[in-house]
Amino acid sequence: MKRIQTIAFASAMCAAGVAAADSSWVLRYDQPARAWTDALPVGNGSMGAMVFGGVQKDRIQFNHDTLWAGQPHSYSHKGAVEVLPEMRRLLFEGKQKEAELLGMERFMSVPLAQAAYQPFGDVWLHVEGHEKATDYRRALDLDGALATTRYAVDGTAYTRTVCASHPDGILAIRMEADKPGRVSFKAGLSTPHTKALYIGKLDEVTLRLTGVVDDLSLRKKDSFFEGVMKFEARLKVAVEGGTASVCDSGIEVSGADAAVLYLACATSYESYRSLTADPAARCADALGRLKDKSYDRILADHQADHRSLFRRVAMNLGGGHTASLPTNERLNQYRYSPDPDFVALLFQYGRYLLIASSRPGGQAANLQGLWNDSKTPAWQSKYTLNINAEMNYWPAELTNLQECHEPLFDLIRELSGTGAEVARDHYGARGWVAHHNTDGWRGAAPINHANHGIWPTGGAWLCTHLWEHYLYSGDTAFLKETAYPLMKGASEFFVD
């Protein structure tokens, strides 16, 4: 009954045109981000960025959802099934430690850990003469999917906006002033990876960064991942008035009315089985499609696309008495002065993050969505299947974002392939199995330690998402062609 009510609620709001923007759907701050976790996230489903909002020096740290340590790899432990009867015997006799020891020696994933999701790079902006900025404001408009930094210097108002466009597959950074000729800055690219790295001028308006993911050693788990994946980013400048020049050290804009930087990035990731894609061609294609397109058109297309998803659901819980405060202060005050409007903002922020990190054709949202600035992130920023990956997608059907569920279905389909190998090699079973983690290479074998890693129900938990999508959509073609074969395969494993 609740599902029917939810569908009716969402459908009624769509029919009524829940399209009106709500000014409360904004995160506001009165100072730049001091740490990565204070920055504001934007994303187009594949590219993501954290916007710091600095004045004299700004950082836009960016990611691509296909950039992973390691390379296509089978984690299956050949011959593991041979020790399964003895492990069971030991467990049934209450010899837990002996069973764990045997599991560590003969039953676990090869290597013992899985690969880590990787940071891509940073766009740096340097602006001289803005030491005495006033009227500083930083915001993330959830309805418009736009990060904005505003401040004033000597009577001139400056505005910097960042958006990640799904229709155009790029990041756009615009700097403007309310007086002509006042926009001057330098921009550059960097990456934390040092392997086969090149940064330099591509042409008169484009800066280029290329590299290979660094090797990664997870010492606690004694696992080594050779860096193989190639990546490339291109930063293209367009100015209104003034001049722009590009050299190997970066981009310089002088005396412009406004300027836009367009960022494209790509990797050699073709699929979890192949690294044959050409990142240079992909970047060239993305920027090439912008040739005759204005920034205004890019922004309009981006916001229309985002709002077609975001505006399907509205929430009004009343309150709003703290709405004028910076968001961090609203959070600090909530314990002492509960504000239902702040709960509604949190609800919409969750929907915003799912839209930003999970779109058809891209990768599923990982532990950090698609935002990450560390080569060794917490839990490798992969997919933890004993609740966390599922939690990312609980809002998909319930809050009318069915399309955002599709990347998870793609992951399940791919995992059923690697999971069939593990089912055979580790359990002598039909169907497919997944344990409590997977990564960009769709690892399905038990990882980390036998005392918790041999948890063979990840596939079953994932299948609940297939069934939920059918319950909400009533799509019998999806049930027949996608959901049922995957659920049947997971069930065959448990039957065996």
Short mmCIF file of C-alpha atoms in Angstrom, two decimals:
data_model
loop_
_atom_site.label_atom_id
_atom_site.label_comp_id
_atom_site.label_asym_id
_atom_site.label_seq_id
_atom_site.Cartn_x
_atom_site.Cartn_y
_atom_site.Cartn_z
CA MET A 1 0.00 0.00 0.00
CA LYS A 2 2.81 2.41 0.84
CA ARG A 3 4.36 1.92 -2.61
CA ILE A 4 1.05 2.70 -4.29
CA GLN A 5 0.64 5.82 -2.18
CA THR A 6 4.18 6.95 -2.99
CA ILE A 7 3.66 6.47 -6.72
CA ALA A 8 0.38 8.35 -6.58
CA PHE A 9 1.97 11.17 -4.56
CA ALA A 10 4.88 11.55 -6.99
CA SER A 11 2.68 11.28 -10.07
CA ALA A 12 0.24 13.85 -8.75
CA MET A 13 3.03 16.32 -8.09
CA CYS A 14 4.48 15.80 -11.58
CA ALA A 15 1.05 16.33 -13.12
CA ALA A 16 0.59 19.45 -11.04
CA GLY A 17 4.00 20.71 -12.15
CA VAL A 18 6.08 20.60 -9.01
CA ALA A 19 8.38 22.59 -11.24
CA ALA A 20 8.46 25.77 -9.21
CA ALA A 21 11.92 26.38 -7.80
CA ASP A 22 12.20 26.48 -4.03
CA SER A 23 14.67 28.95 -2.57
CA SER A 24 15.10 26.72 0.46
CA TRP A 25 16.83 24.08 -1.68
CA VAL A 26 20.19 25.84 -1.33
CA LEU A 27 23.26 25.14 0.78
CA ARG A 28 24.79 28.46 1.91
CA TYR A 29 28.14 29.35 3.47
CA ASP A 30 29.88 32.60 4.37
CA GLN A 31 33.48 31.47 3.90
CA PRO A 32 35.51 29.29 1.49
CA ALA A 33 35.95 25.59 2.16
CA ARG A 34 38.90 24.90 4.43
CA ALA A 35 38.96 21.13 3.81
CA TRP A 36 37.87 18.81 1.04
CA THR A 37 34.85 17.73 3.07
CA ASP A 38 33.70 21.37 3.25
CA ALA A 39 33.70 21.81 -0.54
CA LEU A 40 30.49 21.64 -2.59
CA PRO A 41 29.82 18.68 -4.92
CA VAL A 42 28.68 18.84 -8.53
CA GLY A 43 28.38 15.89 -10.89
CA ASN A 44 26.97 14.78 -14.22
CA GLY A 45 26.83 11.05 -13.46
CA SER A 46 30.37 10.35 -14.71
CA MET A 47 32.37 13.49 -13.94
CA GLY A 48 32.26 14.95 -10.47
CA ALA A 49 33.96 17.89 -8.79
CA MET A 50 34.34 19.42 -5.35
CA VAL A 51 34.24 23.23 -5.47
CA PHE A 52 36.16 25.01 -2.70
CA GLY A 53 35.12 28.59 -3.48
CA GLY A 54 38.43 30.27 -2.72
CA VAL A 55 38.95 33.93 -3.62
CA GLN A 56 42.60 34.47 -4.56
CA LYS A 57 43.21 30.76 -4.99
CA ASP A 58 40.44 28.36 -5.83
CA ARG A 59 40.50 24.60 -6.22
CA ILE A 60 38.06 22.49 -8.20
CA GLN A 61 39.01 18.88 -7.48
CA PHE A 62 37.55 16.51 -10.08
CA ASN A 63 36.92 12.82 -10.65
CA HIS A 64 35.78 10.42 -13.34
CA ASP A 65 33.79 7.37 -12.31
CA THR A 66 35.93 4.94 -14.34
CA LEU A 67 39.34 5.84 -12.86
CA TRP A 68 40.49 2.88 -10.74
CA ALA A 69 43.73 1.37 -9.53
CA GLY A 70 44.73 -1.95 -11.08
CA GLN A 71 43.38 -3.48 -14.27
CA PRO A 72 40.90 -6.14 -15.46
CA HIS A 73 41.45 -9.05 -13.13
CA SER A 74 39.82 -12.27 -11.91
CA TYR A 75 39.85 -12.40 -8.11
CA SER A 76 38.73 -16.03 -8.05
CA HIS A 77 40.91 -18.42 -5.99
CA LYS A 78 41.34 -21.52 -8.15
CA GLY A 79 40.92 -24.71 -6.15
CA ALA A 80 39.15 -22.97 -3.24
CA VAL A 81 36.27 -25.45 -3.45
CA GLU A 82 38.64 -28.26 -2.44
CA VAL A 83 38.85 -26.96 1.13
CA LEU A 84 35.17 -26.06 1.51
CA PRO A 85 34.17 -29.43 3.10
CA GLU A 86 36.96 -29.16 5.67
CA MET A 87 36.08 -25.55 6.51
CA ARG A 88 32.49 -26.64 7.09
CA ARG A 89 33.57 -29.55 9.26
CA LEU A 90 35.69 -27.28 11.42
CA LEU A 91 32.89 -24.76 11.80
CA PHE A 92 30.33 -27.42 12.72
CA GLU A 93 32.75 -28.67 15.39
CA GLY A 94 33.04 -25.19 16.84
CA LYS A 95 36.62 -24.71 15.68
CA GLN A 96 36.17 -21.16 14.43
CA LYS A 97 39.83 -20.08 14.49
CA GLU A 98 41.01 -23.21 12.65
CA ALA A 99 38.35 -22.66 9.97
CA GLU A 100 39.40 -19.02 9.58
CA LEU A 101 43.06 -19.98 9.23
CA LEU A 102 42.26 -22.50 6.51
CA GLY A 103 40.06 -19.94 4.80
CA MET A 104 42.86 -17.36 4.80
CA GLU A 105 45.26 -19.88 3.28
CA ARG A 106 43.08 -21.43 0.61
CA PHE A 107 39.69 -19.74 0.18
CA MET A 108 40.11 -15.98 -0.03
CA SER A 109 40.32 -13.61 -2.99
CA VAL A 110 43.54 -13.29 -5.01
CA PRO A 111 44.80 -10.73 -4.07
CA LEU A 112 43.24 -10.41 -0.64
CA ALA A 113 41.97 -6.85 -1.22
CA GLN A 114 40.21 -5.12 -4.10
CA ALA A 115 41.24 -2.06 -6.09
CA ALA A 116 40.69 1.53 -4.96
CA TYR A 117 38.73 4.23 -6.77
CA GLN A 118 41.15 7.00 -7.74
CA PRO A 119 41.20 10.81 -7.78
CA PHE A 120 41.69 12.36 -11.22
CA GLY A 121 43.02 15.88 -10.73
CA ASP A 122 42.48 19.52 -9.89
CA VAL A 123 41.73 22.77 -11.68
CA TRP A 124 43.50 25.65 -9.94
CA LEU A 125 42.49 29.31 -10.27
CA HIS A 126 44.80 32.14 -9.19
CA VAL A 127 43.48 35.71 -8.97
CA GLU A 128 45.74 38.62 -8.03
CA GLY A 129 44.67 41.73 -6.14
CA HIS A 130 41.63 40.25 -4.41
CA GLU A 131 43.09 40.18 -0.90
CA LYS A 132 40.43 42.53 0.50
CA ALA A 133 37.33 40.78 -0.77
CA THR A 134 34.05 41.58 1.03
CA ASP A 135 30.44 40.34 0.96
CA TYR A 136 31.59 36.76 0.47
CA ARG A 137 28.93 34.11 -0.24
CA ARG A 138 29.22 30.50 -1.35
CA ALA A 139 26.24 28.35 -2.31
CA LEU A 140 25.06 25.15 -3.94
CA ASP A 141 21.67 25.46 -5.63
CA LEU A 142 20.21 21.94 -5.55
CA ASP A 143 17.40 22.82 -7.95
CA GLY A 144 19.73 24.44 -10.50
CA ALA A 145 22.69 22.09 -9.87
CA LEU A 146 25.01 25.09 -9.75
CA ALA A 147 27.83 25.94 -7.31
CA THR A 148 28.30 29.70 -6.96
CA THR A 149 30.95 31.89 -5.31
CA ARG A 150 30.27 35.62 -4.98
CA TYR A 151 32.28 38.46 -3.46
CA ALA A 152 33.17 42.11 -4.04
CA VAL A 153 36.52 43.87 -4.50
CA ASP A 154 36.83 47.70 -4.70
CA GLY A 155 33.21 48.16 -5.74
CA THR A 156 33.18 45.38 -8.34
CA ALA A 157 31.00 42.30 -7.79
CA TYR A 158 32.53 39.01 -8.94
CA THR A 159 30.64 35.78 -9.58
CA ARG A 160 32.11 32.33 -10.20
CA THR A 161 29.85 29.41 -11.13
CA VAL A 162 30.57 25.71 -11.65
CA CYS A 163 28.25 23.15 -13.19
CA ALA A 164 28.66 19.56 -14.39
CA SER A 165 26.55 19.09 -17.51
CA HIS A 166 25.10 15.67 -18.24
CA PRO A 167 23.86 16.57 -21.77
CA ASP A 168 27.30 17.87 -22.80
CA GLY A 169 29.47 15.62 -20.63
CA ILE A 170 31.71 18.45 -19.38
CA LEU A 171 32.41 20.69 -16.41
CA ALA A 172 31.93 24.44 -16.99
CA ILE A 173 33.57 27.10 -14.79
CA ARG A 174 32.49 30.69 -15.46
CA MET A 175 34.03 33.87 -14.03
CA GLU A 176 32.32 37.22 -14.52
CA ALA A 177 32.20 40.75 -13.07
CA ASP A 178 29.53 43.42 -13.06
CA LYS A 179 31.95 45.91 -14.63
CA PRO A 180 33.68 45.40 -18.00
CA GLY A 181 37.30 44.31 -18.28
CA ARG A 182 37.67 43.24 -14.64
CA VAL A 183 38.12 39.48 -15.08
CA SER A 184 41.79 38.42 -14.97
CA PHE A 185 43.20 35.15 -13.63
CA LYS A 186 45.51 32.21 -14.24
CA ALA A 187 44.35 28.59 -14.42
CA GLY A 188 46.22 25.30 -14.31
CA LEU A 189 45.79 21.54 -14.06
CA SER A 190 47.37 19.02 -11.70
CA THR A 191 46.95 15.40 -10.63
CA PRO A 192 48.19 13.37 -7.64
CA HIS A 193 49.41 10.66 -10.04
CA THR A 194 53.05 10.85 -11.16
CA LYS A 195 53.29 7.96 -13.63
CA ALA A 196 53.90 8.95 -17.29
CA LEU A 197 52.61 12.42 -16.48
CA TYR A 198 52.42 15.28 -19.00
CA ILE A 199 50.87 18.73 -18.61
CA GLY A 200 51.19 21.22 -21.44
CA LYS A 201 49.69 23.33 -24.18
CA LEU A 202 47.56 21.48 -26.72
CA ASP A 203 46.53 24.47 -28.84
CA GLU A 204 45.93 28.22 -28.50
CA VAL A 205 42.91 27.75 -26.21
CA THR A 206 43.46 24.34 -24.58
CA LEU A 207 45.62 22.96 -21.78
CA ARG A 208 46.17 19.19 -21.70
CA LEU A 209 46.96 16.71 -18.91
CA THR A 210 47.76 13.04 -19.55
CA GLY A 211 48.96 10.26 -17.27
CA VAL A 212 48.72 6.72 -16.00
CA VAL A 213 47.30 5.71 -12.61
CA ASP A 214 50.03 5.15 -10.02
CA ASP A 215 50.80 1.71 -8.62
CA LEU A 216 49.01 1.04 -5.35
CA SER A 217 50.09 -1.14 -2.46
CA LEU A 218 47.64 -1.87 0.35
CA ARG A 219 50.14 -3.01 2.93
CA LYS A 220 47.69 -4.05 5.62
CA LYS A 221 46.19 -6.53 3.20
CA ASP A 222 49.46 -7.35 1.40
CA SER A 223 47.89 -6.53 -1.96
CA PHE A 224 49.56 -4.79 -4.89
CA PHE A 225 47.80 -3.20 -7.86
CA GLU A 226 49.88 -2.16 -10.83
CA GLY A 227 48.81 1.17 -12.30
CA VAL A 228 47.75 0.56 -15.88
CA MET A 229 44.79 2.78 -16.68
CA LYS A 230 45.49 5.84 -18.86
CA PHE A 231 43.69 9.13 -18.39
CA GLU A 232 43.47 12.55 -20.00
CA ALA A 233 41.92 15.91 -19.14
CA ARG A 234 41.58 18.99 -21.33
CA LEU A 235 40.82 22.51 -20.12
CA LYS A 236 39.58 24.90 -22.82
CA VAL A 237 39.14 28.64 -22.35
CA ALA A 238 36.65 31.02 -23.98
CA VAL A 239 36.55 34.75 -23.21
CA GLU A 240 34.12 37.61 -23.66
CA GLY A 241 36.34 40.65 -24.24
CA GLY A 242 39.93 40.77 -23.07
CA THR A 243 42.56 38.21 -24.02
CA ALA A 244 43.42 34.58 -23.26
CA SER A 245 46.66 32.71 -23.83
CA VAL A 246 47.85 29.16 -23.18
CA CYS A 247 51.35 27.93 -22.44
CA ASP A 248 52.74 24.76 -20.90
CA SER A 249 52.37 26.21 -17.41
CA GLY A 250 48.67 27.06 -17.79
CA ILE A 251 46.03 29.46 -19.05
CA GLU A 252 46.09 33.24 -18.52
CA VAL A 253 43.07 35.52 -18.97
CA SER A 254 43.44 39.30 -18.84
CA GLY A 255 40.94 42.17 -18.95
CA ALA A 256 37.90 40.08 -19.87
CA ASP A 257 34.25 40.84 -19.18
CA ALA A 258 33.71 37.14 -18.54
CA ALA A 259 35.53 33.87 -19.16
CA VAL A 260 34.55 30.20 -19.20
CA LEU A 261 36.76 27.16 -18.68
CA TYR A 262 35.42 23.91 -20.12
CA LEU A 263 36.85 20.72 -18.62
CA ALA A 264 36.61 17.31 -20.27
CA CYS A 265 38.21 14.18 -18.84
CA ALA A 266 38.25 10.52 -19.80
CA THR A 267 40.07 7.23 -19.21
CA SER A 268 41.02 4.12 -21.13
CA TYR A 269 38.29 2.16 -19.30
CA GLU A 270 36.13 0.48 -21.94
CA SER A 271 34.55 -2.01 -19.53
CA TYR A 272 35.49 -4.01 -16.46
CA ARG A 273 37.14 -6.43 -18.89
CA SER A 274 38.94 -4.00 -21.19
CA LEU A 275 41.18 -0.90 -21.14
CA THR A 276 41.09 -0.22 -24.88
CA ALA A 277 39.29 3.14 -24.92
CA ASP A 278 41.12 6.24 -26.16
CA PRO A 279 40.85 9.04 -23.56
CA ALA A 280 42.27 11.63 -25.97
CA ALA A 281 39.56 10.90 -28.54
CA ARG A 282 36.89 11.04 -25.87
CA CYS A 283 38.07 14.43 -24.61
CA ALA A 284 38.32 15.80 -28.13
CA ASP A 285 34.82 14.60 -28.91
CA ALA A 286 33.33 16.17 -25.77
CA LEU A 287 34.92 19.57 -26.38
CA GLY A 288 34.29 19.37 -30.12
CA ARG A 289 30.55 19.13 -29.55
CA LEU A 290 30.69 22.55 -27.84
CA LYS A 291 32.06 24.31 -30.91
CA ASP A 292 28.95 26.31 -31.80
CA LYS A 293 27.29 26.26 -28.39
CA SER A 294 27.19 29.25 -26.05
CA TYR A 295 27.65 29.00 -22.30
CA ASP A 296 24.08 30.20 -21.81
CA ARG A 297 22.82 27.32 -23.95
CA ILE A 298 25.03 24.82 -22.13
CA LEU A 299 23.74 26.03 -18.76
CA ALA A 300 20.12 26.02 -19.92
CA ASP A 301 20.40 22.47 -21.27
CA HIS A 302 22.15 21.33 -18.10
CA GLN A 303 19.52 22.79 -15.79
CA ALA A 304 16.59 21.57 -17.88
CA ASP A 305 18.04 18.06 -17.81
CA HIS A 306 18.71 18.14 -14.06
CA ARG A 307 15.33 19.65 -13.20
CA SER A 308 13.50 17.03 -15.24
CA LEU A 309 14.59 14.64 -12.47
CA PHE A 310 14.95 16.87 -9.43
CA ARG A 311 11.59 18.64 -9.68
CA ARG A 312 9.56 15.45 -9.69
CA VAL A 313 9.25 15.61 -5.91
CA ALA A 314 8.75 18.50 -3.51
CA MET A 315 8.68 18.44 0.26
CA ASN A 316 7.33 21.10 2.59
CA LEU A 317 7.50 20.32 6.30
CA GLY A 318 7.02 23.89 7.49
CA GLY A 319 9.51 25.68 9.65
CA GLY A 320 12.20 27.61 7.84
CA HIS A 321 13.06 29.84 10.77
CA THR A 322 16.80 29.13 10.32
CA ALA A 323 16.82 29.32 6.49
CA SER A 324 18.72 32.60 6.38
CA LEU A 325 21.66 31.17 8.31
CA PRO A 326 24.69 29.49 6.69
CA THR A 327 24.04 25.77 6.37
CA ASN A 328 26.79 24.80 8.82
CA GLU A 329 25.18 27.04 11.44
CA ARG A 330 21.75 25.54 10.74
CA LEU A 331 23.27 22.11 11.35
CA ASN A 332 24.91 23.23 14.60
CA GLN A 333 21.68 24.80 15.85
CA TYR A 334 19.39 21.94 14.90
CA ARG A 335 19.88 20.09 18.19
CA TYR A 336 18.71 23.11 20.16
CA SER A 337 16.28 24.55 17.62
CA PRO A 338 14.81 21.79 15.41
CA ASP A 339 13.69 23.12 12.03
CA PRO A 340 11.59 20.81 9.81
CA ASP A 341 12.65 22.84 6.76
CA PHE A 342 16.23 21.71 7.37
CA VAL A 343 15.06 18.07 7.22
CA ALA A 344 13.43 18.79 3.86
CA LEU A 345 16.72 20.31 2.65
CA LEU A 346 18.58 17.16 3.70
CA PHE A 347 16.01 15.03 1.85
CA GLN A 348 16.50 17.02 -1.36
CA TYR A 349 20.28 17.01 -0.93
CA GLY A 350 20.19 13.22 -0.94
CA ARG A 351 18.22 13.22 -4.19
CA TYR A 352 20.63 15.78 -5.66
CA LEU A 353 23.64 13.58 -4.85
CA LEU A 354 22.08 10.51 -6.44
CA ILE A 355 21.29 12.45 -9.63
CA ALA A 356 24.84 13.83 -9.68
CA SER A 357 26.57 10.47 -9.20
CA SER A 358 24.38 7.91 -10.99
CA ARG A 359 23.09 8.39 -14.51
CA PRO A 360 22.31 5.87 -17.27
CA GLY A 361 25.47 4.91 -19.13
CA GLY A 362 27.77 5.69 -16.20
CA GLN A 363 29.09 3.68 -13.31
CA ALA A 364 27.05 3.00 -10.18
CA ALA A 365 27.56 5.39 -7.26
CA ASN A 366 30.40 4.03 -5.11
CA LEU A 367 30.99 4.53 -1.39
CA GLN A 368 31.66 8.24 -1.93
CA GLY A 369 29.28 8.73 -4.84
CA LEU A 370 31.92 9.67 -7.42
CA TRP A 371 33.83 12.23 -5.33
CA ASN A 372 37.28 11.31 -3.99
CA ASP A 373 40.58 13.14 -3.47
CA SER A 374 42.71 10.29 -2.09
CA LYS A 375 44.65 7.48 -3.77
CA THR A 376 43.95 5.40 -0.66
CA PRO A 377 40.41 6.42 0.30
CA ALA A 378 38.47 4.89 3.18
CA TRP A 379 37.42 1.34 2.32
CA GLN A 380 38.99 2.02 -1.11
CA SER A 381 35.83 3.99 -2.03
CA LYS A 382 34.53 0.90 -3.79
CA TYR A 383 31.15 -0.84 -3.40
CA THR A 384 30.36 -2.35 0.00
CA LEU A 385 27.51 -4.77 -0.63
CA ASN A 386 26.52 -5.61 2.94
CA ILE A 387 24.47 -2.39 3.12
CA ASN A 388 26.30 0.73 1.85
CA ALA A 389 25.88 0.34 -1.91
CA GLU A 390 22.25 -0.57 -1.36
CA MET A 391 21.72 2.47 0.87
CA ASN A 392 22.88 4.73 -1.95
CA TYR A 393 19.96 3.48 -4.02
CA TRP A 394 17.16 3.21 -1.48
CA PRO A 395 15.89 6.67 -2.58
CA ALA A 396 15.87 5.80 -6.29
CA GLU A 397 12.36 4.38 -6.59
CA LEU A 398 10.89 5.98 -3.47
CA THR A 399 11.76 9.53 -4.55
CA ASN A 400 10.97 9.14 -8.27
CA LEU A 401 14.50 8.79 -9.65
CA GLN A 402 14.09 5.46 -11.43
CA GLU A 403 16.57 6.30 -14.18
CA CYS A 404 19.29 6.81 -11.59
CA HIS A 405 18.86 3.15 -10.59
CA GLU A 406 20.06 1.90 -14.00
CA PRO A 407 23.84 2.03 -13.33
CA LEU A 408 23.32 -0.29 -10.35
CA PHE A 409 21.47 -2.76 -12.59
CA ASP A 410 24.41 -2.65 -15.01
CA LEU A 411 26.79 -3.38 -12.12
CA ILE A 412 24.65 -6.35 -11.01
CA ARG A 413 24.62 -7.74 -14.55
CA GLU A 414 28.41 -7.52 -14.79
CA LEU A 415 28.88 -8.89 -11.28
CA SER A 416 26.78 -11.91 -12.20
CA GLY A 417 29.50 -12.80 -14.75
CA THR A 418 32.45 -12.63 -12.37
CA GLY A 419 30.24 -14.06 -9.62
CA ALA A 420 29.51 -17.16 -11.70
CA GLU A 421 33.25 -17.89 -11.80
CA VAL A 422 33.49 -17.51 -8.02
CA ALA A 423 30.41 -19.67 -7.46
CA ARG A 424 32.07 -22.45 -9.46
CA ASP A 425 35.65 -22.09 -8.14
CA HIS A 426 34.82 -21.50 -4.47
CA TYR A 427 31.59 -23.42 -3.93
CA GLY A 428 31.15 -25.83 -6.85
CA ALA A 429 27.78 -24.19 -7.38
CA ARG A 430 25.66 -22.99 -10.28
CA GLY A 431 24.44 -19.42 -10.61
CA TRP A 432 26.44 -16.50 -9.27
CA VAL A 433 27.58 -15.17 -5.92
CA ALA A 434 28.91 -11.87 -4.56
CA HIS A 435 30.49 -11.31 -1.19
CA HIS A 436 30.59 -8.07 0.78
CA ASN A 437 32.59 -5.92 -1.66
CA THR A 438 33.11 -5.30 -5.33
CA ASP A 439 35.14 -2.76 -7.35
CA GLY A 440 35.63 -1.40 -10.84
CA TRP A 441 36.77 -4.86 -11.98
CA ARG A 442 33.68 -6.52 -10.47
CA GLY A 443 35.51 -8.61 -7.90
CA ALA A 444 33.14 -11.19 -6.39
CA ALA A 445 35.40 -13.36 -4.20
CA PRO A 446 35.60 -13.00 -0.37
CA ILE A 447 38.12 -10.29 0.63
CA ASN A 448 39.99 -8.88 3.63
CA HIS A 449 39.69 -11.68 6.20
CA ALA A 450 37.93 -15.00 6.57
CA ASN A 451 36.37 -13.93 9.87
CA HIS A 452 33.98 -11.63 8.00
CA GLY A 453 34.74 -11.80 4.27
CA ILE A 454 33.07 -15.15 3.59
CA TRP A 455 29.61 -13.60 3.51
CA PRO A 456 28.03 -14.98 0.33
CA THR A 457 24.76 -13.03 0.30
CA GLY A 458 25.77 -9.84 -1.53
CA GLY A 459 24.07 -11.03 -4.71
CA ALA A 460 20.80 -11.66 -2.89
CA TRP A 461 20.83 -8.21 -1.32
CA LEU A 462 21.46 -6.59 -4.70
CA CYS A 463 18.58 -8.52 -6.25
CA THR A 464 16.14 -6.71 -3.96
CA HIS A 465 16.78 -3.61 -6.08
CA LEU A 466 15.75 -5.41 -9.24
CA TRP A 467 12.52 -6.50 -7.58
CA GLU A 468 11.81 -3.06 -6.11
CA HIS A 469 12.18 -1.49 -9.55
CA TYR A 470 9.62 -3.90 -10.93
CA LEU A 471 7.21 -3.27 -8.03
CA TYR A 472 7.37 0.48 -8.60
CA SER A 473 7.42 0.45 -12.40
CA GLY A 474 5.32 -2.61 -13.27
CA ASP A 475 7.71 -3.01 -16.22
CA THR A 476 7.24 -6.63 -17.30
CA ALA A 477 9.86 -6.30 -20.05
CA PHE A 478 12.43 -5.31 -17.40
CA LEU A 479 11.33 -8.21 -15.22
CA LYS A 480 11.64 -10.71 -18.08
CA GLU A 481 14.83 -9.48 -19.73
CA THR A 482 16.87 -8.12 -16.82
CA ALA A 483 15.56 -8.87 -13.35
CA TYR A 484 14.40 -12.47 -13.57
CA PRO A 485 17.58 -13.93 -15.15
CA LEU A 486 19.73 -12.24 -12.51
CA MET A 487 17.47 -13.26 -9.63
CA LYS A 488 17.30 -16.80 -10.96
CA GLY A 489 21.11 -17.02 -11.12
CA ALA A 490 21.47 -15.73 -7.55
CA SER A 491 18.82 -18.23 -6.41
CA GLU A 492 20.52 -21.16 -8.14
CA PHE A 493 23.63 -20.48 -6.09
CA PHE A 494 21.69 -20.70 -2.83
CA VAL A 495 19.80 -23.79 -3.96
CA ASP A 496 23.14 -25.52 -4.54
#
